[in-house]
Amino acid sequence: VATSTANWLKLETSARAIGMGGAHVASGRGIAGIPYNPASAAFIEQSEAYFSMVNYLAGIQHGVLSYGRKMGPSDYVGFHLFYLDSGPMAVTNEYYPDGTGEDFRVVSTAFRTTYARKLTDRLKVGGSLNYIRDVIYEADMQVVAFDIGS
């Protein structure tokens, strides 16, 4: 039996990424590209903000709030919050397959802090420190991860 978690992180977080069918890694520009490639923050001119909210399937909502800023001639920082909320779902068990009368939600959050640097006019590198959390009924899972890109 295989198990995986945080599959919601595979959801596309911008209209451009959705329009490109998820092929946003190499062409991401600016703050909206941070989840795909942290180096995309190095395309910010001065400062940039991004917000998106999606009503997904079956009452699920997910949203993004991002902000990035140029800190010097070649240094950039960015912050990115991505959340997913399942909406209320009925608690079921083997004795009450139609529901116990109790509801629960799946709430998932990813927060990224990103640093990017322009090394040359053609080479940019970046890294993100990620805090990822899933709360599913009584289970609470947390992890810290690191992304790098160029």
XYZ file of C-alpha atoms in Angstrom:
150
model
C 0.000 0.000 0.000
C 1.436 3.350 -1.027
C 0.662 6.630 0.663
C 1.422 10.179 -0.338
C 0.650 13.514 1.222
C 0.473 17.136 0.133
C -0.624 16.262 -3.414
C -2.503 19.568 -3.347
C 0.886 21.250 -3.914
C 0.665 20.003 -7.513
C -2.293 22.319 -8.197
C -1.449 25.172 -10.559
C -1.362 28.506 -8.732
C -1.593 31.057 -11.559
C -3.658 31.594 -14.698
C -0.505 31.576 -16.818
C 0.584 28.196 -15.418
C -2.885 26.747 -16.011
C -2.900 28.079 -19.573
C 0.491 26.477 -20.211
C -0.657 23.112 -18.889
C 1.783 23.258 -15.970
C 4.857 23.925 -18.125
C 5.683 27.034 -16.096
C 9.054 26.001 -14.607
C 11.332 27.453 -17.270
C 9.133 30.361 -18.345
C 7.979 31.696 -14.977
C 8.497 35.401 -14.519
C 8.048 37.325 -11.304
C 6.431 36.526 -8.008
C 3.724 34.183 -9.415
C 6.462 31.804 -10.592
C 7.994 31.159 -7.149
C 6.225 27.786 -6.564
C 7.627 26.497 -9.860
C 11.126 28.015 -9.757
C 12.456 30.224 -6.931
C 14.796 31.989 -9.381
C 11.745 33.567 -11.052
C 11.763 36.173 -8.258
C 14.842 37.683 -9.941
C 12.577 38.982 -12.731
C 10.855 41.475 -10.392
C 11.470 45.075 -11.511
C 10.937 46.842 -8.142
C 8.153 45.184 -6.145
C 5.347 42.889 -7.156
C 2.242 41.419 -5.521
C 0.009 38.580 -6.684
C -3.349 37.288 -5.447
C -5.495 34.450 -6.747
C -8.541 32.615 -5.409
C -10.044 29.583 -7.150
C -13.331 27.799 -6.508
C -12.191 24.304 -7.393
C -14.098 21.023 -7.675
C -16.625 19.813 -5.068
C -16.605 23.013 -2.994
C -12.824 23.054 -2.584
C -11.182 26.482 -2.583
C -7.546 27.359 -2.924
C -5.793 30.681 -2.953
C -2.431 32.364 -3.292
C -1.030 35.564 -1.828
C 2.503 36.591 -2.843
C 4.773 39.586 -2.523
C 8.292 40.113 -3.821
C 10.767 42.967 -3.818
C 14.071 43.885 -5.398
C 16.485 44.550 -2.521
C 19.502 45.727 -4.499
C 20.994 45.576 -7.973
C 21.001 41.762 -7.962
C 19.169 40.616 -4.786
C 15.466 39.739 -4.527
C 13.201 38.426 -1.765
C 9.710 37.011 -1.943
C 6.976 35.601 0.273
C 4.319 33.205 -0.957
C 1.283 31.774 0.859
C -0.749 28.976 -0.747
C -3.746 27.438 1.003
C -6.417 24.872 0.254
C -9.712 24.443 2.120
C -11.931 21.436 1.394
C -15.068 22.949 2.854
C -17.133 20.912 5.325
C -17.260 17.137 4.817
C -19.264 14.574 6.766
C -17.463 12.325 9.226
C -18.232 8.674 8.440
C -17.161 5.382 9.978
C -18.014 1.696 9.713
C -21.098 2.150 11.935
C -22.343 5.359 10.274
C -21.475 5.170 6.551
C -23.923 8.008 5.824
C -22.366 10.283 8.420
C -22.195 10.711 12.175
C -23.685 14.205 12.096
C -20.235 15.664 12.645
C -18.290 17.644 10.018
C -14.575 18.150 9.417
C -12.388 20.071 6.970
C -9.085 19.526 5.252
C -7.004 22.691 5.567
C -3.602 22.754 3.909
C -1.086 25.600 3.927
C 2.317 26.232 2.361
C 4.366 29.321 3.212
C 7.530 30.078 1.250
C 10.278 32.586 1.885
C 12.402 33.045 -1.221
C 15.757 34.607 -1.991
C 16.941 35.017 -5.585
C 20.061 36.519 -7.093
C 20.847 37.690 -10.609
C 24.371 36.395 -11.336
C 24.506 37.549 -14.966
C 21.972 38.931 -17.432
C 21.237 35.303 -18.429
C 21.676 33.397 -15.152
C 19.495 33.771 -12.087
C 19.454 31.442 -9.079
C 17.055 31.165 -6.180
C 16.064 29.153 -3.157
C 12.894 28.874 -1.093
C 12.439 27.722 2.482
C 8.975 26.123 2.726
C 6.752 25.396 5.704
C 4.000 22.955 4.704
C 1.094 21.925 6.931
C -1.890 19.613 6.425
C -4.717 19.348 8.950
C -7.096 16.497 8.158
C -9.703 15.823 10.848
C -7.588 14.837 13.879
C -4.300 14.473 11.984
C -1.884 17.412 11.872
C 1.191 17.022 9.654
C 3.995 19.562 9.242
C 7.249 19.639 7.311
C 9.970 22.090 6.347
C 11.394 21.785 2.830
C 13.843 23.624 0.592
C 13.586 24.351 -3.156
C 16.340 25.573 -5.455
C 16.191 26.697 -9.059
C 17.949 28.638 -11.771
